[in-house]
Coordinates of C-alpha atoms and ligand atoms in Angstrom, one line a residue:
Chain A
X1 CA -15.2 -22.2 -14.1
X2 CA -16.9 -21.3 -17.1
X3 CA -18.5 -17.5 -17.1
X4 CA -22.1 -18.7 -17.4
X5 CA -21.5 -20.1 -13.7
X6 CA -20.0 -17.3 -12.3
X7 CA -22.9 -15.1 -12.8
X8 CA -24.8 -17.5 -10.4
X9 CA -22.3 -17.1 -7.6
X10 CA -23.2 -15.6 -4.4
X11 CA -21.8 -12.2 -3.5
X12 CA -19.7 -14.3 -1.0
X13 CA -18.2 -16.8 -3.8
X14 CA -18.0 -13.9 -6.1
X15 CA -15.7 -11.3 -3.2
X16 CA -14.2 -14.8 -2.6
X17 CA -12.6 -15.1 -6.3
X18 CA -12.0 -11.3 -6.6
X19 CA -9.9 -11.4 -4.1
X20 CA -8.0 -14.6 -4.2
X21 CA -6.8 -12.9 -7.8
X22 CA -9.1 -14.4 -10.2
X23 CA -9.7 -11.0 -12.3
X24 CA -13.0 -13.4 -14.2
X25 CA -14.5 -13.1 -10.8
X26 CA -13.8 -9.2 -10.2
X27 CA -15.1 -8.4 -13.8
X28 CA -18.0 -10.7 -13.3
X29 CA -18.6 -8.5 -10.2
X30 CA -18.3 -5.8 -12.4
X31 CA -20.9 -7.2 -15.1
X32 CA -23.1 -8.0 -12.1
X33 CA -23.7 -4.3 -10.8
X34 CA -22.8 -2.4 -14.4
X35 CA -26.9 -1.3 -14.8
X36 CA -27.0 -0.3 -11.1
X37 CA -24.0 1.6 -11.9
X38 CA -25.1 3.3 -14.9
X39 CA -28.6 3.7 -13.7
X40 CA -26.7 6.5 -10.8
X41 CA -24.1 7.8 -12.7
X42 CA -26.1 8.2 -16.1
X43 CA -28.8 9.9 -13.6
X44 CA -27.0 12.0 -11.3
X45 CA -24.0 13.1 -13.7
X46 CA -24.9 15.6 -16.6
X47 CA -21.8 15.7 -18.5
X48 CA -21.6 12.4 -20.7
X49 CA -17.3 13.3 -21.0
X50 CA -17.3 12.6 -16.9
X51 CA -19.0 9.5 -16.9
X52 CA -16.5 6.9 -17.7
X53 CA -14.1 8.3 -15.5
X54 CA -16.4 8.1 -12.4
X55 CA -17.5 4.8 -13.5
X56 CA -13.5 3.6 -13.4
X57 CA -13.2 5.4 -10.0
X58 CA -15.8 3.6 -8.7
X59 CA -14.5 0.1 -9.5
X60 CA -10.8 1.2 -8.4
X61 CA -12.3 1.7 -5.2
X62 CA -14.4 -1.7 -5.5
X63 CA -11.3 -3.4 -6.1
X64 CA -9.1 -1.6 -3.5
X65 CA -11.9 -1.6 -0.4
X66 CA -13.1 -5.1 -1.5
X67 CA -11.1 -6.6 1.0
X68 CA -13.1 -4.3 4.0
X69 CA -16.5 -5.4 2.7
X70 CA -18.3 -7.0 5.8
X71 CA -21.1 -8.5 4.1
X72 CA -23.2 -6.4 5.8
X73 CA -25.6 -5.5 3.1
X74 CA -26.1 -6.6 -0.6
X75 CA -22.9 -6.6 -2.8
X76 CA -25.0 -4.3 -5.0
X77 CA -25.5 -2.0 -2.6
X78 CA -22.2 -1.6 -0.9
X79 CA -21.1 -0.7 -5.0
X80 CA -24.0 1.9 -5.3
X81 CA -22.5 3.6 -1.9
X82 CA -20.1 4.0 -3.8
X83 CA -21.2 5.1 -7.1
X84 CA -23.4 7.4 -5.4
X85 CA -20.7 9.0 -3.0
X86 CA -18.6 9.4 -6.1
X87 CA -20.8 11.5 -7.8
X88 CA -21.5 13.6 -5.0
X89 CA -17.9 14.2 -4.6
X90 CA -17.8 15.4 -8.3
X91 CA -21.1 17.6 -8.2
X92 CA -19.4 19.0 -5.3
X93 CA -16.1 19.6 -6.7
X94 CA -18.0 21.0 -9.3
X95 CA -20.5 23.2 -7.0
X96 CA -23.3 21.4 -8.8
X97 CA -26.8 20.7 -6.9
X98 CA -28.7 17.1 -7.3
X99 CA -31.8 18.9 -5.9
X100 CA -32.3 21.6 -8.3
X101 CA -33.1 21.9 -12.2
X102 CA -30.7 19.3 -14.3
X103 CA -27.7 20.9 -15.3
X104 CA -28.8 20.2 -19.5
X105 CA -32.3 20.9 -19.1
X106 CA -34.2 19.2 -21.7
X107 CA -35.5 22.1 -24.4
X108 CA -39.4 22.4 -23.6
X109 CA -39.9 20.4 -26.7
X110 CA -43.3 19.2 -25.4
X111 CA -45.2 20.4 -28.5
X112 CA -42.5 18.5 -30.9
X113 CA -42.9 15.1 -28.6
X114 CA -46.9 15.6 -28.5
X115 CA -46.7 14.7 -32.7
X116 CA -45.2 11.4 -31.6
X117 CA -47.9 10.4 -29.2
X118 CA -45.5 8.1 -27.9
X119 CA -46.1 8.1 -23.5
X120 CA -42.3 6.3 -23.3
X121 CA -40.8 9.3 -25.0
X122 CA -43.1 11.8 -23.2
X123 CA -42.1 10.2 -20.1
X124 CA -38.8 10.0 -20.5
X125 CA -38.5 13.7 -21.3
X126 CA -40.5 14.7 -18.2
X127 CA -38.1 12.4 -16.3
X128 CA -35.1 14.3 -17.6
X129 CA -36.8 17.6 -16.7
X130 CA -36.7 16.2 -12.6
X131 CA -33.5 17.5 -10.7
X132 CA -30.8 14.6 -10.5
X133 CA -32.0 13.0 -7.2
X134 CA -35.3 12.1 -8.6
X135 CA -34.4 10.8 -11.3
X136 CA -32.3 8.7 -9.4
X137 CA -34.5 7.3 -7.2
X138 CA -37.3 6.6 -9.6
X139 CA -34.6 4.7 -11.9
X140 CA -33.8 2.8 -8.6
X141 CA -37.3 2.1 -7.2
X142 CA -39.0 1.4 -10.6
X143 CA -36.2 0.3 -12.6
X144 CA -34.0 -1.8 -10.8
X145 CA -36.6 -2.6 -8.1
X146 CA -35.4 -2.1 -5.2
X147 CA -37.1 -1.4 -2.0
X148 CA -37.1 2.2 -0.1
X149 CA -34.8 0.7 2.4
X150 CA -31.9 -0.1 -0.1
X151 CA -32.2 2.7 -1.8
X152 CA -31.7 4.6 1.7
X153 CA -28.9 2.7 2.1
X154 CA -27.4 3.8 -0.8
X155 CA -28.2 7.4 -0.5
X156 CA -27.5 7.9 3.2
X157 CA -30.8 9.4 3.3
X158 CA -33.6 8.7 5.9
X159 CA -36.1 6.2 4.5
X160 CA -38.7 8.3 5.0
X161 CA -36.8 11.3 2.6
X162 CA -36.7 9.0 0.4
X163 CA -40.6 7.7 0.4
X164 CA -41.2 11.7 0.2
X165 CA -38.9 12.2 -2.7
X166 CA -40.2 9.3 -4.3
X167 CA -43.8 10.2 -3.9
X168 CA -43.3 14.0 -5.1
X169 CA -41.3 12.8 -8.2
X170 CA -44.5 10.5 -9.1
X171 CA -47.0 13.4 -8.5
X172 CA -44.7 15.4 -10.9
X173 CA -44.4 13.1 -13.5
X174 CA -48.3 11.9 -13.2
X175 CA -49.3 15.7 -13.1
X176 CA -46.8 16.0 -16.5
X177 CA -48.8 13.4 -17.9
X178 CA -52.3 14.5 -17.8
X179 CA -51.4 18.0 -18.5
X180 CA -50.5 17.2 -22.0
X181 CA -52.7 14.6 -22.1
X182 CA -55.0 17.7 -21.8
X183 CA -53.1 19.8 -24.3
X184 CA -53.5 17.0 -26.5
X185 CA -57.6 17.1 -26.4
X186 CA -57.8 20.8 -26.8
Chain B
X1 CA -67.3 4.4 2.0
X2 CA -65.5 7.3 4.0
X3 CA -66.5 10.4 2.2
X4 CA -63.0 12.3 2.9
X5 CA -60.7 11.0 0.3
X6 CA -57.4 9.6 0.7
X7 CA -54.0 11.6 0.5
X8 CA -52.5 11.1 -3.2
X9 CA -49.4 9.4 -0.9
X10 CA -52.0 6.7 0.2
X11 CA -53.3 6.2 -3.7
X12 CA -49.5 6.1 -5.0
X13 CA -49.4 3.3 -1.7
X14 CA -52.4 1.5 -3.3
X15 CA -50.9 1.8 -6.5
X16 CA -47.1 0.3 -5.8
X17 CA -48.0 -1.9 -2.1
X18 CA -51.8 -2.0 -1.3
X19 CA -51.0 -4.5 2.0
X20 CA -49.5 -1.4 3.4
X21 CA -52.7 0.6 2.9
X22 CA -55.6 0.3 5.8
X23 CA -58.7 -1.3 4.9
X24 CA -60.5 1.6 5.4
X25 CA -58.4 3.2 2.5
X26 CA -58.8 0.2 0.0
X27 CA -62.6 0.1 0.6
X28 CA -62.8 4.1 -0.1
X29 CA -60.6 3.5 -3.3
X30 CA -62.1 0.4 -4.8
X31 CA -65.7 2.0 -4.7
X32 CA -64.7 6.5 -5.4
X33 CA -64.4 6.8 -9.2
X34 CA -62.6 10.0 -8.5
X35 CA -59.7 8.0 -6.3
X36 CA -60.1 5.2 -9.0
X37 CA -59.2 7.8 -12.2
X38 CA -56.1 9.0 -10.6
X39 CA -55.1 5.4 -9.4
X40 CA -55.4 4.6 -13.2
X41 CA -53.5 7.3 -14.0
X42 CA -50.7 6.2 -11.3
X43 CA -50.5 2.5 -12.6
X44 CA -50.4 3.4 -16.3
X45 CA -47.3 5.8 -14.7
X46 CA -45.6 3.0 -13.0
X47 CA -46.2 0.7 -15.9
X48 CA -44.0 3.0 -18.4
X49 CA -41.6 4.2 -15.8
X50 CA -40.9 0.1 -15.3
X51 CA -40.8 -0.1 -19.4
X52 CA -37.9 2.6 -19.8
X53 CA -34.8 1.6 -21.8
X54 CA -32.5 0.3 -19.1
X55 CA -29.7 3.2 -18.9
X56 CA -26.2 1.7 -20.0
X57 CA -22.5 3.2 -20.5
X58 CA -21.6 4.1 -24.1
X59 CA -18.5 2.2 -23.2
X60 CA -16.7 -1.5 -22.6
X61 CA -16.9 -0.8 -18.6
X62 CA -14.9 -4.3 -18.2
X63 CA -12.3 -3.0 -20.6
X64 CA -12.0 0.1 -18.9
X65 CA -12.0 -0.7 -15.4
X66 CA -9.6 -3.5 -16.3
X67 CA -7.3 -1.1 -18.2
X68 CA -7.4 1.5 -15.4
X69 CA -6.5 -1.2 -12.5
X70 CA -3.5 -2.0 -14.5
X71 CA -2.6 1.4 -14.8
X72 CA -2.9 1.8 -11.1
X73 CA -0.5 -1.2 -10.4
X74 CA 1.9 0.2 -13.0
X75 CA 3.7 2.8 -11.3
X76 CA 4.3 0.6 -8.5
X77 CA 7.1 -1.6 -10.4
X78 CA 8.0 1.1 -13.1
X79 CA 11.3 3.0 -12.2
X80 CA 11.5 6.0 -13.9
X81 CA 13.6 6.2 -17.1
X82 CA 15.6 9.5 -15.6
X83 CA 16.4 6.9 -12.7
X84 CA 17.8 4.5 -15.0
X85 CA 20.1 6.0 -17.0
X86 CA 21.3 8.4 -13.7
X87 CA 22.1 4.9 -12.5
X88 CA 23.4 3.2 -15.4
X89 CA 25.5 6.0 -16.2
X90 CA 27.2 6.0 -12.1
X91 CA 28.3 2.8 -12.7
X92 CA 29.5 2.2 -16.5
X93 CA 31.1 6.0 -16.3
X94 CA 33.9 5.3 -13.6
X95 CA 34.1 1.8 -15.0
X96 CA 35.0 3.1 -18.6
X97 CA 37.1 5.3 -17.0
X98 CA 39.3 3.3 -14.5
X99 CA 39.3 0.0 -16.8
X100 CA 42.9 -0.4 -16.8
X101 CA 43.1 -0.3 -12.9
X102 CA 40.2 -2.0 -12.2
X103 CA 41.8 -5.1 -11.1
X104 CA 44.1 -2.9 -8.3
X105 CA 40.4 -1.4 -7.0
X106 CA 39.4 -4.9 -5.8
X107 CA 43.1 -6.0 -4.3
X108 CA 44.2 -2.6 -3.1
X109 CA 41.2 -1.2 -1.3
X110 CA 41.7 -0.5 2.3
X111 CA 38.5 -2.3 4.7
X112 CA 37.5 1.7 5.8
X113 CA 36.9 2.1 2.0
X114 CA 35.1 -1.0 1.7
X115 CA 33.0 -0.2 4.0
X116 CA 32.0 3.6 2.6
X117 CA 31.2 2.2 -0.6
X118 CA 28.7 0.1 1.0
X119 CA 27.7 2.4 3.5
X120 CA 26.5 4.7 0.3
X121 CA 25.8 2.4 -1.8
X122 CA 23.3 1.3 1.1
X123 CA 22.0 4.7 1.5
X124 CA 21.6 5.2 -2.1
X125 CA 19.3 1.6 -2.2
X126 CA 17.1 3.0 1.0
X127 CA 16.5 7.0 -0.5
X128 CA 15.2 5.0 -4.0
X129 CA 13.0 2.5 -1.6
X130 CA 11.4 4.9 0.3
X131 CA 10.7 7.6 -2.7
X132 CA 8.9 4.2 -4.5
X133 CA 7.1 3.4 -1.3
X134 CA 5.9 7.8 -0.9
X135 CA 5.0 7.5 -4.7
X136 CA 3.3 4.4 -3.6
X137 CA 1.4 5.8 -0.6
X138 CA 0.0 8.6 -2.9
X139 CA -2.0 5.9 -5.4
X140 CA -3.0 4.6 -2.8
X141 CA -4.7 8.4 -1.2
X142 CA -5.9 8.8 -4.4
X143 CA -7.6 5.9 -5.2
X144 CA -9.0 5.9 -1.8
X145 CA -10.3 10.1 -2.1
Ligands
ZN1 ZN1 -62.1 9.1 -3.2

């Protein structure tokens, strides 16, 4: 089966493969969900050196569990369970918060970014200035698109929490915006 | 047109699902310039947040998750080296040793003694299977953490 087709398999046809021993199919899996991946791990750990061994963790247990996955939710999600768990165990063995500051605060470096008049780079420092869990939901919500209800599911938190999160994270990031928007007039 | 406003929650609603806003609340928003400005300011918001670079590893995650799965299923079928040569050197030691009357150890060897040999060497075979299948349950713990 040539790879082009297995990136249109269903995540039946794909666990299907994996499992039978075809390692195309399991790395196609692992193609499939990479961005999810990153999009948790590059959100919710700080320390760039830790990355690439959660992310091999993750799959390990992909691989090993595969066999228990029930179909009861998106492929996609089961895996970011699982990236997201991971990374909790770390921050925890770690004694590291995802609700307060980021670990590597950005420098206020406002002023320097303000020359640049760019809003994706203004954003995207603002963003980084959000403690890990916002960050990670707005990457989920507004970058990978999915709905509050699968991003509860990968959380474990209520769907509600994560509306409230979601909705304080905006007002941050919109009240970010217009205050230097303000700076930038005066 | 309600005069109270809307809660920001309700103009991030408008802003990202409007059928799950009342109509009460959509005909406030479409005609209050104030709700309108910060609605603006909401979808110019979700606009770049939607635009960011995609985050991605600074690494070949195939390659790596492949490389670590083999490394996983390695220790499984690996003996260790010590093992080996501790083995190796039980059996071509005494051989070395009692070449000459080797021949005598096969025709002169009582059934008792047959049987202790292969008692041990029985005992010897079911220690090394069950340290493999302990070193084997521990992967297994760990990978499953
Ligand atoms: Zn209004």
């Amino acid at each position: 089966m040539s790879q082009q087709l297995k990136h249109t398999l269903t995540d039946r046809q794909l666990v299907d493969l994996a499992l039978g021993g075809d390692m195309h199919g399991f790395c196609c899996l692992v193609e499939n969900t990479e961005r999810l991946v990153a999009q948790i791990v590059g959100k919710l750990i700080q320390a760039e050196e830790d990355r690439k061994d959660i992310a091999q963790d993750v799959y390990l247990k992909v691989f090993r569990n595969l066999k228990g996955f029930k179909f009861q939710s998106k492929l996609s999600t089961w895996v970011g369970q699982i990236a997201y768990n991971a990374c909790l165990n770390r921050l925890q063995k770690q004694q590291l918060t995802i609700y307060g500051p980021p670990e590597r605060a950005a420098e206020d470096e406002t002023d320097r970014l303000l020359l640049q008049k760019e809003l994706k780079v203004l954003l995207a420092a603002e963003l980084a200035r959000l403690p890990p869990i916002y960050q990670t939901l707005i990457g989920l919500y507004h970058h990978e698109e999915l709905s509050y209800l699968e991003i509860a599911a990968i959380t474990g938190l209520p769907e509600g929490t994560v509306k409230s999160y979601l909705f304080r994270a905006r007002k941050q990031l919109k009240d970010s915006m217009l205050s230097i928007y303000k700076k930038e007039k005066l | 047109m309600s005069r109270t406003h809307p809660s920001e929650e309700v103009l991030q609603q408008f802003v990202l699902e409007a059928v799950t806003c009342s109509a009460e609340e959509i005909s406030h928003i479409e005609s209050c310039p104030e709700c309108q400005s910060t609605v603006a300011t909401y979808k110019v918001l979700a606009g770049e947040l939607a635009g960011l670079a995609a985050p991605a590893f600074d690494f070949d995650l195939v390659a790596a998750v492949i490389g670590q799965l083999e490394e996983a299923a390695a220790p499984q079928a690996k003996m260790p080296k010590g093992t080996i040569v501790l083995i190796a050197a039980f059996i071509v030691i005494p051989l070395w040793l009692f070449r000459k009357s080797a021949y005598f150890v096969f025709t002169d060897m009582s059934a008792v003694f047959y049987g202790l040999v292969f008692a041990a060497a029985g005992i010897v075979v079911g220690v090394f299977l069950l340290r493999l299948y302990k070193k084997y349950q521990q992967i297994i713990n760990l990978i499953n953490e």
